[in-house]
PDB file of C-alpha atoms and ligand atoms in Angstrom:
ATOM      1  CA  MET A  16       0.000   0.000   0.000  1.00 54.00           C
ATOM      2  CA  PRO A  17       1.360   3.462  -0.806  1.00 61.00           C
ATOM      3  CA  ARG A  18       2.351   5.673   2.087  1.00 85.00           C
ATOM      4  CA  LEU A  19       1.166   9.136   1.305  1.00 97.00           C
ATOM      5  CA  HIS A  20       0.285  12.229   3.317  1.00 98.00           C
ATOM      6  CA  LEU A  21      -1.491  15.025   1.454  1.00 98.00           C
ATOM      7  CA  ALA A  22      -2.253  18.405   3.003  1.00 99.00           C
ATOM      8  CA  PHE A  23      -5.025  20.700   1.795  1.00 99.00           C
ATOM      9  CA  GLU A  24      -4.236  24.368   2.311  1.00 98.00           C
ATOM     10  CA  GLY A  25      -5.802  27.735   1.553  1.00 98.00           C
ATOM     11  CA  ILE A  26      -7.434  30.758   3.165  1.00 98.00           C
ATOM     12  CA  ASP A  27     -10.810  30.543   4.921  1.00 96.00           C
ATOM     13  CA  GLY A  28     -13.675  30.034   2.487  1.00 95.00           C
ATOM     14  CA  SER A  29     -11.605  28.077  -0.028  1.00 96.00           C
ATOM     15  CA  GLY A  30     -13.598  24.893   0.479  1.00 96.00           C
ATOM     16  CA  LEU A  31     -10.864  22.793   2.080  1.00 98.00           C
ATOM     17  CA  THR A  32     -13.252  20.598   4.047  1.00 98.00           C
ATOM     18  CA  THR A  33     -15.417  19.896   0.997  1.00 97.00           C
ATOM     19  CA  HIS A  34     -12.443  19.021  -1.174  1.00 98.00           C
ATOM     20  CA  SER A  35     -10.521  16.975   1.348  1.00 98.00           C
ATOM     21  CA  ARG A  36     -13.642  14.921   2.123  1.00 98.00           C
ATOM     22  CA  LEU A  37     -14.416  14.442  -1.567  1.00 98.00           C
ATOM     23  CA  LEU A  38     -10.871  13.268  -2.197  1.00 98.00           C
ATOM     24  CA  VAL A  39     -11.068  10.701   0.613  1.00 98.00           C
ATOM     25  CA  GLU A  40     -14.382   9.467  -0.778  1.00 98.00           C
ATOM     26  CA  ARG A  41     -13.036   9.141  -4.305  1.00 98.00           C
ATOM     27  CA  LEU A  42      -9.802   7.437  -3.277  1.00 97.00           C
ATOM     28  CA  SER A  43     -11.761   4.987  -1.116  1.00 98.00           C
ATOM     29  CA  LYS A  44     -14.080   4.173  -4.018  1.00 98.00           C
ATOM     30  CA  ARG A  45     -10.992   3.379  -6.107  1.00 96.00           C
ATOM     31  CA  GLY A  46      -9.897   0.900  -3.444  1.00 96.00           C
ATOM     32  CA  TYR A  47      -7.281   3.051  -1.710  1.00 96.00           C
ATOM     33  CA  ARG A  48      -7.778   3.100   2.055  1.00 96.00           C
ATOM     34  CA  SER A  49      -7.832   6.806   2.938  1.00 98.00           C
ATOM     35  CA  PHE A  50      -8.258   8.756   6.115  1.00 98.00           C
ATOM     36  CA  TYR A  51      -9.522  12.308   6.676  1.00 98.00           C
ATOM     37  CA  SER A  52      -7.590  14.267   9.322  1.00 98.00           C
ATOM     38  CA  LYS A  53      -8.661  17.727  10.484  1.00 98.00           C
ATOM     39  CA  GLU A  54      -6.799  20.544  12.222  1.00 98.00           C
ATOM     40  CA  PRO A  55      -7.554  22.164  14.555  1.00 98.00           C
ATOM     41  CA  THR A  56      -8.427  18.734  15.991  1.00 98.00           C
ATOM     42  CA  ASN A  57     -11.216  17.798  18.354  1.00 98.00           C
ATOM     43  CA  GLY A  58      -8.612  16.784  20.944  1.00 98.00           C
ATOM     44  CA  PRO A  59      -7.849  18.678  24.160  1.00 97.00           C
ATOM     45  CA  ILE A  60      -5.731  21.423  22.598  1.00 98.00           C
ATOM     46  CA  GLY A  61      -7.917  21.661  19.499  1.00 98.00           C
ATOM     47  CA  ARG A  62     -10.975  22.312  21.651  1.00 98.00           C
ATOM     48  CA  LEU A  63      -9.180  25.106  23.446  1.00 97.00           C
ATOM     49  CA  ILE A  64      -8.153  26.586  20.071  1.00 97.00           C
ATOM     50  CA  ARG A  65     -11.789  26.543  18.856  1.00 96.00           C
ATOM     51  CA  GLU A  66     -12.862  28.366  21.987  1.00 95.00           C
ATOM     52  CA  LEU A  67     -10.224  31.040  21.432  1.00 95.00           C
ATOM     53  CA  LEU A  68     -11.052  31.361  17.716  1.00 94.00           C
ATOM     54  CA  ALA A  69     -14.701  31.992  18.506  1.00 92.00           C
ATOM     55  CA  SER A  70     -13.823  35.158  20.404  1.00 87.00           C
ATOM     56  CA  ARG A  71     -13.625  38.210  18.162  1.00 75.00           C
ATOM     57  CA  ASP A  72     -10.694  39.777  20.041  1.00 81.00           C
ATOM     58  CA  GLU A  73      -7.400  40.327  18.264  1.00 85.00           C
ATOM     59  CA  PRO A  74      -5.703  36.922  18.502  1.00 90.00           C
ATOM     60  CA  ASP A  75      -2.381  36.600  20.311  1.00 96.00           C
ATOM     61  CA  HIS A  76      -0.558  35.188  17.305  1.00 96.00           C
ATOM     62  CA  VAL A  77       2.412  33.848  19.253  1.00 98.00           C
ATOM     63  CA  MET A  78       0.161  32.010  21.683  1.00 98.00           C
ATOM     64  CA  MET A  79      -1.977  30.682  18.815  1.00 98.00           C
ATOM     65  CA  ALA A  80       1.145  29.490  16.949  1.00 98.00           C
ATOM     66  CA  LEU A  81       2.271  27.541  20.007  1.00 98.00           C
ATOM     67  CA  LEU A  82      -1.176  26.036  20.564  1.00 98.00           C
ATOM     68  CA  PHE A  83      -1.604  25.008  16.923  1.00 98.00           C
ATOM     69  CA  ALA A  84       1.888  23.466  16.942  1.00 99.00           C
ATOM     70  CA  ALA A  85       1.029  21.526  20.113  1.00 98.00           C
ATOM     71  CA  ASP A  86      -2.311  20.396  18.669  1.00 98.00           C
ATOM     72  CA  ARG A  87      -0.489  19.210  15.560  1.00 99.00           C
ATOM     73  CA  ARG A  88       2.097  17.278  17.571  1.00 98.00           C
ATOM     74  CA  TRP A  89      -0.822  15.555  19.305  1.00 98.00           C
ATOM     75  CA  ASN A  90      -2.526  14.887  15.992  1.00 98.00           C
ATOM     76  CA  TYR A  91       0.590  13.463  14.384  1.00 98.00           C
ATOM     77  CA  TYR A  92       1.821  11.299  17.248  1.00 98.00           C
ATOM     78  CA  SER A  93      -0.692  10.883  20.091  1.00 98.00           C
ATOM     79  CA  SER A  94      -4.272  11.057  18.885  1.00 98.00           C
ATOM     80  CA  PRO A  95      -6.145   7.715  18.765  1.00 98.00           C
ATOM     81  CA  ASN A  96      -6.187   8.179  14.979  1.00 98.00           C
ATOM     82  CA  SER A  97      -2.780   9.767  14.743  1.00 98.00           C
ATOM     83  CA  ILE A  98      -1.419  10.630  11.311  1.00 98.00           C
ATOM     84  CA  ARG A  99       1.658   8.502  11.951  1.00 98.00           C
ATOM     85  CA  GLY A 100      -0.470   5.559  13.067  1.00 98.00           C
ATOM     86  CA  MET A 101      -2.753   5.769  10.047  1.00 98.00           C
ATOM     87  CA  LEU A 102       0.200   6.014   7.649  1.00 98.00           C
ATOM     88  CA  GLU A 103       1.779   2.977   9.302  1.00 97.00           C
ATOM     89  CA  ARG A 104      -1.462   1.082   8.871  1.00 97.00           C
ATOM     90  CA  GLY A 105      -1.303   1.768   5.154  1.00 96.00           C
ATOM     91  CA  TYR A 106      -3.819   4.591   4.861  1.00 97.00           C
ATOM     92  CA  ILE A 107      -3.413   7.566   2.586  1.00 98.00           C
ATOM     93  CA  VAL A 108      -3.849  10.475   5.008  1.00 98.00           C
ATOM     94  CA  VAL A 109      -5.613  13.574   3.709  1.00 98.00           C
ATOM     95  CA  SER A 110      -5.161  16.540   6.038  1.00 99.00           C
ATOM     96  CA  ASP A 111      -7.748  19.305   6.057  1.00 98.00           C
ATOM     97  CA  ARG A 112      -5.077  21.879   7.036  1.00 98.00           C
ATOM     98  CA  TYR A 113      -1.631  21.018   8.326  1.00 98.00           C
ATOM     99  CA  LYS A 114       1.448  22.915   9.438  1.00 98.00           C
ATOM    100  CA  TYR A 115       1.424  25.190   6.387  1.00 98.00           C
ATOM    101  CA  SER A 116      -1.765  26.785   7.788  1.00 98.00           C
ATOM    102  CA  SER A 117       0.135  27.793  10.904  1.00 98.00           C
ATOM    103  CA  ILE A 118       3.097  29.034   8.945  1.00 98.00           C
ATOM    104  CA  ALA A 119       0.834  31.236   6.800  1.00 98.00           C
ATOM    105  CA  TYR A 120      -1.805  32.303   9.386  1.00 97.00           C
ATOM    106  CA  GLN A 121       0.394  32.791  12.443  1.00 98.00           C
ATOM    107  CA  GLY A 122       3.609  33.293  10.484  1.00 98.00           C
ATOM    108  CA  ALA A 123       2.099  36.318   8.728  1.00 97.00           C
ATOM    109  CA  PHE A 124       2.056  38.071  12.100  1.00 97.00           C
ATOM    110  CA  ALA A 125       4.553  36.254  14.319  1.00 98.00           C
ATOM    111  CA  GLY A 126       7.243  35.577  11.694  1.00 98.00           C
ATOM    112  CA  ILE A 127       7.339  32.831   9.095  1.00 98.00           C
ATOM    113  CA  ASP A 128      10.785  31.529  10.135  1.00 98.00           C
ATOM    114  CA  TRP A 129       9.823  31.113  13.754  1.00 98.00           C
ATOM    115  CA  VAL A 130       6.522  29.354  13.020  1.00 98.00           C
ATOM    116  CA  TRP A 131       8.257  27.141  10.464  1.00 98.00           C
ATOM    117  CA  SER A 132      10.774  26.186  13.117  1.00 98.00           C
ATOM    118  CA  ILE A 133       8.322  25.387  15.950  1.00 98.00           C
ATOM    119  CA  ASN A 134       6.528  23.075  13.512  1.00 98.00           C
ATOM    120  CA  SER A 135       9.673  21.220  12.564  1.00 98.00           C
ATOM    121  CA  ARG A 136       8.980  18.508  15.161  1.00 98.00           C
ATOM    122  CA  VAL A 137       6.315  16.998  12.931  1.00 98.00           C
ATOM    123  CA  PRO A 138       7.247  15.708   9.451  1.00 98.00           C
ATOM    124  CA  HIS A 139       6.376  17.521   6.261  1.00 98.00           C
ATOM    125  CA  SER A 140       3.513  16.176   4.203  1.00 98.00           C
ATOM    126  CA  ASP A 141       4.466  14.663   0.851  1.00 98.00           C
ATOM    127  CA  ALA A 142       2.393  17.203  -1.033  1.00 98.00           C
ATOM    128  CA  ILE A 143       0.408  20.390  -0.506  1.00 98.00           C
ATOM    129  CA  ILE A 144      -2.799  20.918  -2.434  1.00 99.00           C
ATOM    130  CA  TYR A 145      -3.362  24.663  -2.347  1.00 98.00           C
ATOM    131  CA  ILE A 146      -6.845  25.815  -3.241  1.00 98.00           C
ATOM    132  CA  ASP A 147      -6.327  29.291  -4.611  1.00 98.00           C
ATOM    133  CA  VAL A 148      -9.319  31.544  -4.066  1.00 98.00           C
ATOM    134  CA  PRO A 149      -9.508  35.350  -4.386  1.00 97.00           C
ATOM    135  CA  VAL A 150     -10.112  37.070  -1.041  1.00 97.00           C
ATOM    136  CA  ASP A 151     -13.416  38.546  -2.304  1.00 96.00           C
ATOM    137  CA  VAL A 152     -14.832  35.134  -3.114  1.00 96.00           C
ATOM    138  CA  ALA A 153     -13.537  33.691   0.164  1.00 96.00           C
ATOM    139  CA  LEU A 154     -15.176  36.454   2.205  1.00 96.00           C
ATOM    140  CA  ARG A 155     -18.477  36.019   0.409  1.00 95.00           C
ATOM    141  CA  ARG A 156     -18.483  32.344   1.347  1.00 94.00           C
ATOM    142  CA  VAL A 157     -17.545  33.001   4.956  1.00 93.00           C
ATOM    143  CA  ARG A 158     -20.455  35.465   5.191  1.00 94.00           C
ATOM    144  CA  GLU A 159     -22.854  32.981   3.609  1.00 93.00           C
ATOM    145  CA  ARG A 160     -21.799  30.411   6.196  1.00 93.00           C
ATOM    146  CA  ALA A 161     -22.373  32.971   8.949  1.00 91.00           C
ATOM    147  CA  ARG A 162     -25.898  33.633   7.655  1.00 92.00           C
ATOM    148  CA  ASN A 163     -26.502  29.897   8.003  1.00 92.00           C
ATOM    149  CA  GLY A 164     -25.506  30.038  11.651  1.00 91.00           C
ATOM    150  CA  ALA A 165     -21.728  29.424  11.627  1.00 92.00           C
ATOM    151  CA  VAL A 166     -19.621  31.445  14.037  1.00 89.00           C
ATOM    152  CA  ILE A 167     -17.306  33.956  12.325  1.00 84.00           C
ATOM    153  CA  GLU A 168     -13.841  33.100  13.607  1.00 87.00           C
ATOM    154  CA  ALA A 169     -10.904  35.313  14.474  1.00 82.00           C
ATOM    155  CA  TYR A 170      -9.098  35.315  11.130  1.00 85.00           C
ATOM    156  CA  GLU A 171     -12.146  35.682   8.885  1.00 86.00           C
ATOM    157  CA  GLU A 172     -11.704  39.347   7.970  1.00 90.00           C
ATOM    158  CA  ARG A 173     -10.477  41.000   4.784  1.00 94.00           C
ATOM    159  CA  ALA A 174      -7.298  42.549   6.202  1.00 94.00           C
ATOM    160  CA  TYR A 175      -6.270  39.262   7.784  1.00 94.00           C
ATOM    161  CA  LEU A 176      -7.072  37.120   4.784  1.00 96.00           C
ATOM    162  CA  GLU A 177      -5.164  39.416   2.427  1.00 97.00           C
ATOM    163  CA  LYS A 178      -2.081  39.193   4.589  1.00 97.00           C
ATOM    164  CA  ILE A 179      -2.451  35.436   5.061  1.00 97.00           C
ATOM    165  CA  LYS A 180      -2.854  34.870   1.317  1.00 98.00           C
ATOM    166  CA  GLU A 181       0.387  36.754   0.748  1.00 98.00           C
ATOM    167  CA  ALA A 182       2.116  34.683   3.410  1.00 98.00           C
ATOM    168  CA  TYR A 183       0.900  31.484   1.711  1.00 98.00           C
ATOM    169  CA  GLU A 184       2.815  32.512  -1.412  1.00 98.00           C
ATOM    170  CA  GLU A 185       6.033  32.597   0.593  1.00 98.00           C
ATOM    171  CA  VAL A 186       5.212  29.328   2.363  1.00 98.00           C
ATOM    172  CA  LEU A 187       4.490  27.518  -0.911  1.00 98.00           C
ATOM    173  CA  GLU A 188       7.692  28.758  -2.491  1.00 98.00           C
ATOM    174  CA  ARG A 189       9.719  27.681   0.491  1.00 98.00           C
ATOM    175  CA  ALA A 190       7.997  24.303   0.652  1.00 98.00           C
ATOM    176  CA  ALA A 191       8.674  23.675  -3.036  1.00 98.00           C
ATOM    177  CA  ASN A 192      12.330  24.571  -2.489  1.00 98.00           C
ATOM    178  CA  GLU A 193      12.471  21.967   0.270  1.00 96.00           C
ATOM    179  CA  GLY A 194      11.215  19.252  -2.071  1.00 97.00           C
ATOM    180  CA  ILE A 195       7.537  19.169  -1.099  1.00 98.00           C
ATOM    181  CA  ILE A 196       5.275  18.734  -4.107  1.00 98.00           C
ATOM    182  CA  VAL A 197       3.036  21.797  -4.422  1.00 98.00           C
ATOM    183  CA  LYS A 198      -0.159  21.577  -6.463  1.00 98.00           C
ATOM    184  CA  ARG A 199      -2.062  24.812  -6.979  1.00 98.00           C
ATOM    185  CA  VAL A 200      -5.706  24.482  -7.835  1.00 98.00           C
ATOM    186  CA  PRO A 201      -7.451  27.696  -8.919  1.00 98.00           C
ATOM    187  CA  MET A 202     -11.078  28.116  -7.804  1.00 96.00           C
ATOM    188  CA  VAL A 203     -11.715  30.879 -10.295  1.00 96.00           C
ATOM    189  CA  GLU A 204     -10.983  30.686 -14.013  1.00 94.00           C
ATOM    190  CA  SER A 205     -11.581  33.520 -16.514  1.00 93.00           C
ATOM    191  CA  GLY A 206     -13.379  35.437 -13.767  1.00 91.00           C
ATOM    192  CA  ARG A 207     -15.833  32.619 -12.975  1.00 95.00           C
ATOM    193  CA  GLU A 208     -15.985  30.242 -10.061  1.00 95.00           C
ATOM    194  CA  ARG A 209     -15.387  26.682 -11.194  1.00 97.00           C
ATOM    195  CA  PRO A 210     -17.973  24.023 -10.363  1.00 97.00           C
ATOM    196  CA  ILE A 211     -17.022  21.905  -7.334  1.00 97.00           C
ATOM    197  CA  GLU A 212     -16.905  18.739  -9.456  1.00 97.00           C
ATOM    198  CA  ASP A 213     -14.431  20.307 -11.828  1.00 97.00           C
ATOM    199  CA  VAL A 214     -12.072  21.267  -9.005  1.00 98.00           C
ATOM    200  CA  ALA A 215     -12.549  17.856  -7.360  1.00 98.00           C
ATOM    201  CA  ASP A 216     -11.646  16.112 -10.643  1.00 98.00           C
ATOM    202  CA  GLU A 217      -8.410  18.069 -10.884  1.00 98.00           C
ATOM    203  CA  VAL A 218      -7.547  17.230  -7.275  1.00 98.00           C
ATOM    204  CA  PHE A 219      -8.353  13.554  -7.785  1.00 98.00           C
ATOM    205  CA  ASP A 220      -6.246  13.284 -10.950  1.00 98.00           C
ATOM    206  CA  PHE A 221      -3.344  14.865  -9.117  1.00 98.00           C
ATOM    207  CA  ALA A 222      -3.700  12.506  -6.136  1.00 98.00           C
ATOM    208  CA  LEU A 223      -3.906   9.482  -8.429  1.00 97.00           C
ATOM    209  CA  SER A 224      -0.766  10.572 -10.246  1.00 97.00           C
ATOM    210  CA  LEU A 225       1.038  10.543  -6.881  1.00 97.00           C
ATOM    211  CA  VAL A 226      -0.452   7.243  -5.735  1.00 94.00           C
ATOM    212  CA  GLU A 227       0.591   5.614  -8.965  1.00 88.00           C
ATOM    213  CA  ARG A 228       4.082   7.063  -8.687  1.00 84.00           C
ATOM    214  CA  ILE A 229       4.825   5.501  -5.278  1.00 76.00           C
TER     215      ILE A 229
HETATM  216  P1  LIG B 378     -10.825  25.846   9.598  1.00 68.54           P
HETATM  217  O1  LIG B 378     -10.228  24.613   9.068  1.00 68.54           O
HETATM  218  O2  LIG B 378     -11.046  26.917   8.588  1.00 68.54           O
HETATM  219  O3  LIG B 378     -12.113  25.541  10.418  1.00 68.54           O
HETATM  220  P2  LIG B 378     -13.602  25.463   9.890  1.00 68.54           P
HETATM  221  O4  LIG B 378     -13.591  24.374   8.871  1.00 68.54           O
HETATM  222  O5  LIG B 378     -14.363  25.155  11.120  1.00 68.54           O
HETATM  223  O6  LIG B 378     -13.913  26.821   9.309  1.00 68.54           O
HETATM  224  O7  LIG B 378      -9.843  26.350  10.750  1.00 68.54           O
HETATM  225  C1  LIG B 378     -10.255  27.280  11.707  1.00 68.54           C
HETATM  226  C2  LIG B 378      -9.428  28.533  11.653  1.00 68.54           C
HETATM  227  O8  LIG B 378      -8.135  28.281  12.188  1.00 68.54           O
HETATM  228  C3  LIG B 378      -9.215  29.094  10.261  1.00 68.54           C
HETATM  229  O9  LIG B 378      -9.385  30.500  10.321  1.00 68.54           O
HETATM  230  C4  LIG B 378      -7.782  28.767   9.963  1.00 68.54           C
HETATM  231  C5  LIG B 378      -7.159  28.825  11.325  1.00 68.54           C
HETATM  232  N1  LIG B 378      -5.907  28.062  11.494  1.00 68.54           N
HETATM  233  C6  LIG B 378      -4.762  28.747  11.871  1.00 68.54           C
HETATM  234  O10 LIG B 378      -4.799  29.974  12.043  1.00 68.54           O
HETATM  235  N2  LIG B 378      -3.606  28.047  12.066  1.00 68.54           N
HETATM  236  C7  LIG B 378      -3.542  26.697  11.919  1.00 68.54           C
HETATM  237  O11 LIG B 378      -2.468  26.087  12.116  1.00 68.54           O
HETATM  238  C8  LIG B 378      -4.748  25.994  11.532  1.00 68.54           C
HETATM  239  C9  LIG B 378      -4.713  24.503  11.382  1.00 68.54           C
HETATM  240  C10 LIG B 378      -5.908  26.722  11.327  1.00 68.54           C
END
């Protein structure tokens, strides 16, 4: 069985949960055992993070970086369904956000080098699937979600998302330089939002190309 860890990344409102779940579903249907892993987790540190994110105060980025890094350590090594454990059992692990979220979100404010370094005690993923969405589209989706009852979280504001999107560019470049495969998937083409299925097909083809390579 191939050993493969894929990380979905992007700003809020880019549809990471939808696409990571669809990928797991499609890989499973093809006969590849796949596992969906979410950060922040629902473990002890993840629950604390959610509580802090729900408050609309200016986040303490250094504290958040440390908490996310701790949550990730737990998710990779200690959780009952740890990423390491699932990889060892032969699953393809699909992360709905991984350390590159921290490096972009917290790194944008607390320093990319420092956040990169405090996350170096968990391995890199094999590939990053970056869903590239314009900030305007992302904000519209976040607001739609809020109208349907979702809580607006700390980073879901234009000024933040613009800065975080910029930071992602640096993170992706650095990741590629370190040998991580970076796949960019645009959500908007010729000024129009692509249908979900179209984006999901592109993601699936990419994942299959990796599975078949290993
Ligand atoms: P998100 O996956 O967007 O949660 P939901 O699916 O419930 O909207 O993650 C919650 C927020 O946490 C989001 O704004 C991104 C942010 N985040 C960080 O700032 N750093 C991190 O390391 C991670 C994993 C998420």
